[in-house]
Steps between C-alpha positions, in 0.01 A plus 500: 500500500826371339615178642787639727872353397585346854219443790660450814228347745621455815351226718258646803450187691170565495283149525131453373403567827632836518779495724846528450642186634808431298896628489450796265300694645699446852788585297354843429414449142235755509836773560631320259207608246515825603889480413500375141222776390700751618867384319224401194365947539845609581724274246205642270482150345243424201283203500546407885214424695528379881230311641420268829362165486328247695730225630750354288502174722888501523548689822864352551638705218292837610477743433428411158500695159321379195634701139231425255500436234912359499376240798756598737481400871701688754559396860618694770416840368595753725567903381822363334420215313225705377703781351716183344157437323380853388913555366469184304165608363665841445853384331236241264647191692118445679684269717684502792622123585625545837154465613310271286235235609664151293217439237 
C-alpha cells in the first residue's frame, strides 16, 4: 500500500476501556466518518484515506480531524467544515484555516 496523500482520522472518543465517553463521539463523529468517505468516493479523490481513532483527549474542540501527514488539527467539524477540508485538499491548499487546532 502507498502511503495515502492526506489521512483524515477523526477522533471516536473511544477510551481504553472501551466506551465512548468523550465530545466526539456525542457529536456524531461516527456520521461524520461515514460523511468524508463518501465526498472522498464521490469527489473521486486520489490518495485520501478516512479513518476513526481512539480519543484525541481534546473533547472541547470535537469533533476533531487529524490530516496526516501536514499535522493539521480541526475543531468543530461538522458536514461543512469538512467539505472546507476535502476542497482544500482538492484545490492543493490541504488546509482550511477556519478550523484549525493553534499548534
Amino acid at each position: 500500500m502507498q502511503t495515502p496523500a492526506h489521512h483524515l482520522f477523526v477522533c471516536g472518543s473511544f477510551r481504553a476501556n472501551g466506551s465512548p465517553a468523550g465530545a466526539c463521539a456525542k457529536k456524531e463523529s461516527l456520521a461524520l466518518v461515514q460523511y468524508l468517505q463518501g465526498e472522498v468516493d464521490d469527489r473521486g479523490l486520489e490518495g485520501v484515506v478516512v479513518s476513526m481513532t481512539g480519543c484525541l483527549n481534546c473533547c472541547v474542540n470535537g469533533p476533531v480531524v487529524i490530516d496526516y501527514p501536514s499535522g493539521h488539527w480541526y475543531r468543530g467539524v461538522t458536514e461543512d467544515v469538512a467539505d472546507e477540508i476535502l476542497d482544500a485538499i482538492e484545490e492543493g491548499d490541504g488546509v482550511a484555516t477556519a478550523h484549525l487546532i493553534p499548534a
